[in-house]
Structure formats: C-alpha cells, structure tokens
C-alpha cells in the first residue's frame, strides 16, 4: 500500500518550504493531504498547496464538516503519519497543552497515528524555557522531530530554530514510515528504459518504454535499504532518491555498464532493450537517394538478462526479468523464463490498447521459483513495492 501522510502547515515565514516538501514527498510516491492553519494561509495559498499535493486542502474545522465525506476524526486517522511543518512556537505550545481550537490542533489531538514535528522559529523563541518545556512534553509523548537546523534566520539572527531543509525532513519521514530496511547490505542492479540504436548521427531505432516501472523498482529497493545501481536508457525521468544512475544509450553500452556494476546480489532487467542494432552506423547523415529507400542491415544485440543469468561465479543470486508480450502471455513468458535462465519473470501485455508503455498502471503475471500468480492491475509504484518486498523476503535469514 502507498504511504500516506497528513501535512499540517503552520503559519511562519518558513511555510514556503512546505511546498518543496510536498513536491519531494510526491516524487517518492508518498500521498500528501494538507491542512493549513489560519495564519499559514497568509504565507502560502491553499491553491498552490492543492496544486502540488494533488489532493483536497483543508483549512477550517467547519468547512471540513460541510465539504467532505470525512470528518476530522476520520481524517486524523486516515494517514500513516501526521507531519507538522513548519511547527511554530505557538503551534508547539498549543499541541503541548492539548488545544483543539482549530482543525490542525483538533487532528493532532484526535489522531492515533505517529506525529512528526519540524520546528521553525526565531532563536530566542526556540531557546525560551516555555518552548523547551513544550518540546520536552511532546518528546515524552513520543512525537518525532526533524530539526531544527542552526543558521541564519529570516529575521537576521543566527542560531538554532531554522527549519530543516526539506530533503532532511523527507529522510526523517521515511525513517518513521519505513523503519524496516531488510535489503540493507544488498546491491541491486536494475536496467530500465528503452535503448536507442543509432542509424546515423541524427536518427535512431527506439521503442515506447518510459522507464517508469524500472525507476519505481529502483526507488522501492532503495527505500528498503538496498544499494541500487540503475542502468538507464534515455528517459525523461528524474533519478530516484538514494539511487546511483548510470546513463547509457545503446544495448551494448547497457551490457557494459551492467558488467561494470557487478558484483550484485540481485539483478532486475526491466529495460526494453532494442533487439537489433545496425550492422554499420553511418558516420554522416544518410542522404535520400533518388532510386530507392536505403536497406538497413541489422545484427542482434546482446541479451543482457540472459548474459547476467549465465554469468558463472559473478551471477547475482537472484535474477529477475520482464516479458513484454502482445499475445499468448503465459506460454511466451514461460518459454522466455526458460530461455533466458532467470529465476523470476514478470510478464505484461504491452498491446497498444493496454496503456502499459508510458502509463502508470500495469497488470503482471508473476512467474516465481515454482508457481505462477496473476497480480491485479496495480499502479507501477505498487508493483515495485510488491516486488521489492518479495525480494526482501527471499533474502531474509528465516527463508534461507
Ligand atoms: N532483455 C535484455 N536484453 C535484450 C533483450 C531483452 O536484457 N537484448 C531483457 C528485458 O530487459 C526483459 C527480458 O529480457 O527483462 C525480456 O524482454 P522482451 O523484450 O520481452 O523479450 P525479447 O528478449 O526481446 O524477446 P522477443 O522479442 O522474442 O519477445
């Protein structure tokens, strides 16, 4: 299941950084629903927050009751974690004293979920015994904290109280959401995206792969603590957090990058590798001839999955492949698994009407060690999480 947080934005000058926080959380496929205190609306607009979070924004207790299907009690328990960012001195005091005089404090009082606080305030306010007392109380009650940092503040003073950078807050959030890191110490090698096989300096042969599935798998494995090398063909996707990406263009480059990344415990070949390349790439742009179109002579590319599956002593312990098929899914997938010598294979129907290439969902037929399972249609991020968790279970000490 996709992780979900409620982000409570307090009214301070640092509130603008919560926008970046929302962006980073969504990039990691964490769903965010936001609540703004009345004073926060003077620093950031509900419209920008809604645009970035892609979810309804809540500002007042009464309007929540009127507008939505969900009351404040249900909302306070609907997420895996509540994050208060920025948490002003005033908001901390109201939390510590159990106030419930607006939507933010009511949710914080009604929730049965963990709470993370990212404080931001002037250094003197931070150091004041009243604030320190409130912090102690909240810590004793089990609240998690991200920051604050020490540094120059918007008011010109210097010291502790500055909001932590959004990246560090995300790391703290992920540590609470995903405390279990079963792939720590494992190296996962992943191929993703299409390859481009050049015809001449301006033309190439490619395919429709977006790279989304492979990138989601890289992200899921990194979240479970693995060291991840993502060997990627040309895509428009940003590199997932905590993942080492090696950019390649052709199938031959991809194979060389995979060899260079070994040893690995796990290899997952999610790339849509071009099956053929030109026997000879023209060094200058091919010109149109008057008589006939050119005949392109193709030669077969190396099969990266098959090569890794049969790489002798340097073979990763677990090799996982994909199968892109347009018909006879199960028969073709079973034959492909056998032919390529991989341990697991995730088969998907990539017929044009299915929207798999470039889309956000996929339906997988999973060919495991001994059995075959049909997974329901799922977002690619969930397929990635399911696969990463299965890998973790395969490598857990109890399953050896
Ligand atoms: N693969 C690979 N190197 C290649 C071709 C494919 O590593 N040169 C990998 C893919 O990353 C995928 C699996 O092999 O994990 C199956 O790819 P797919 O495109 O479904 O099959 P092909 O090998 O191309 O076979 P066919 O075209 O006959 O379906």
CSV table of N, CA and C and ligand atoms in Angstrom, one decimal, residues 191 251 254 268-276 301-306 320-325 336 339-340 345, ligand 1:
chain,number,residue,atom,x,y,z
A,191,UNK,N,18.1,-2.6,-14.8
A,191,UNK,CA,18.1,-1.9,-16.1
A,191,UNK,C,16.7,-1.3,-16.3
A,251,UNK,N,22.2,-0.8,-26.4
A,251,UNK,CA,22.2,-2.1,-25.7
A,251,UNK,C,23.6,-2.5,-25.3
A,254,UNK,N,24.6,-0.7,-22.4
A,254,UNK,CA,23.9,-1.1,-21.2
A,254,UNK,C,24.6,-2.4,-20.7
A,268,UNK,N,17.7,-7.0,-11.8
A,268,UNK,CA,16.4,-6.9,-12.3
A,268,UNK,C,16.4,-6.2,-13.7
A,269,UNK,N,16.1,-6.9,-14.7
A,269,UNK,CA,16.2,-6.4,-16.1
A,269,UNK,C,14.8,-5.9,-16.5
A,270,UNK,N,14.5,-4.6,-16.3
A,270,UNK,CA,13.2,-4.0,-16.7
A,270,UNK,C,13.4,-3.2,-17.9
A,271,UNK,N,14.6,-3.1,-18.5
A,271,UNK,CA,14.7,-2.3,-19.7
A,271,UNK,C,14.1,-2.9,-20.9
A,272,UNK,N,13.6,-2.1,-21.8
A,272,UNK,CA,13.1,-2.6,-23.1
A,272,UNK,C,14.3,-2.4,-24.1
A,273,UNK,N,15.1,-3.4,-24.0
A,273,UNK,CA,16.4,-3.4,-24.8
A,273,UNK,C,16.1,-3.6,-26.3
A,274,UNK,N,16.6,-2.8,-27.1
A,274,UNK,CA,16.4,-3.0,-28.6
A,274,UNK,C,17.0,-4.3,-29.0
A,275,UNK,N,16.3,-5.1,-29.7
A,275,UNK,CA,16.8,-6.4,-30.1
A,275,UNK,C,17.9,-6.4,-31.2
A,276,UNK,N,17.8,-5.3,-32.0
A,276,UNK,CA,18.8,-5.3,-33.1
A,276,UNK,C,19.4,-3.9,-33.1
A,301,UNK,N,21.4,-7.7,-31.0
A,301,UNK,CA,22.1,-7.1,-29.8
A,301,UNK,C,22.3,-8.2,-28.7
A,302,UNK,N,23.3,-8.0,-27.8
A,302,UNK,CA,23.5,-9.0,-26.8
A,302,UNK,C,22.2,-9.0,-25.9
A,303,UNK,N,21.9,-10.2,-25.3
A,303,UNK,CA,20.8,-10.3,-24.4
A,303,UNK,C,21.3,-10.1,-23.0
A,304,UNK,N,21.0,-9.0,-22.4
A,304,UNK,CA,21.6,-8.6,-21.1
A,304,UNK,C,21.1,-9.6,-20.0
A,305,UNK,N,19.8,-9.8,-20.0
A,305,UNK,CA,19.2,-10.7,-19.0
A,305,UNK,C,19.8,-12.1,-19.1
A,306,UNK,N,19.9,-12.6,-20.3
A,306,UNK,CA,20.4,-14.0,-20.5
A,306,UNK,C,21.9,-14.0,-20.1
A,320,UNK,N,16.0,-11.4,-12.1
A,320,UNK,CA,14.6,-11.2,-12.4
A,320,UNK,C,14.5,-10.5,-13.7
A,321,UNK,N,13.6,-11.1,-14.6
A,321,UNK,CA,13.4,-10.5,-15.9
A,321,UNK,C,11.9,-10.0,-16.1
A,322,UNK,N,11.7,-9.3,-17.1
A,322,UNK,CA,10.3,-9.0,-17.5
A,322,UNK,C,10.1,-9.6,-18.9
A,323,UNK,N,8.8,-9.7,-19.2
A,323,UNK,CA,8.5,-10.2,-20.6
A,323,UNK,C,7.4,-9.2,-21.1
A,324,UNK,N,7.7,-8.6,-22.2
A,324,UNK,CA,6.7,-7.7,-22.9
A,324,UNK,C,6.1,-8.5,-24.0
A,325,UNK,N,4.8,-8.9,-23.9
A,325,UNK,CA,4.2,-9.7,-24.9
A,325,UNK,C,2.9,-9.0,-25.4
A,336,UNK,N,10.2,-17.8,-22.3
A,336,UNK,CA,11.2,-16.8,-22.2
A,336,UNK,C,12.0,-17.0,-20.9
A,339,UNK,N,14.3,-19.8,-21.5
A,339,UNK,CA,15.4,-19.5,-22.5
A,339,UNK,C,16.4,-18.6,-21.9
A,340,UNK,N,16.0,-17.6,-21.0
A,340,UNK,CA,16.9,-16.6,-20.5
A,340,UNK,C,17.6,-17.1,-19.2
A,345,UNK,N,10.2,-14.0,-13.4
A,345,UNK,CA,9.9,-13.3,-14.5
A,345,UNK,C,8.5,-12.6,-14.4
B,1,LIG,N1,16.3,-8.2,-22.4
B,1,LIG,C1,17.7,-7.9,-22.3
B,1,LIG,N2,18.4,-7.8,-23.4
B,1,LIG,C2,17.9,-7.9,-24.6
B,1,LIG,C3,16.5,-8.1,-24.8
B,1,LIG,C4,15.8,-8.3,-23.7
B,1,LIG,O1,18.1,-7.9,-21.2
B,1,LIG,N3,18.7,-7.7,-25.7
B,1,LIG,C5,15.5,-8.5,-21.2
B,1,LIG,C6,14.5,-7.4,-20.9
B,1,LIG,O2,15.0,-6.4,-20.1
B,1,LIG,C7,13.4,-8.3,-20.2
B,1,LIG,C8,13.5,-9.6,-20.9
B,1,LIG,O3,14.8,-9.7,-21.5
B,1,LIG,O4,13.7,-8.5,-18.9
B,1,LIG,C9,12.5,-9.9,-22.0
B,1,LIG,O5,12.5,-8.8,-22.9
B,1,LIG,P1,11.4,-8.9,-24.1
B,1,LIG,O6,11.5,-7.6,-24.8
B,1,LIG,O7,10.1,-9.2,-23.5
B,1,LIG,O8,11.8,-10.1,-24.9
B,1,LIG,P2,12.9,-10.3,-26.0
B,1,LIG,O9,14.1,-10.9,-25.4
B,1,LIG,O10,13.1,-9.1,-26.8
B,1,LIG,O11,12.2,-11.4,-26.9
B,1,LIG,P3,11.0,-11.3,-28.0
B,1,LIG,O12,11.3,-10.0,-28.8
B,1,LIG,O13,11.2,-12.5,-28.8
B,1,LIG,O14,9.7,-11.2,-27.3
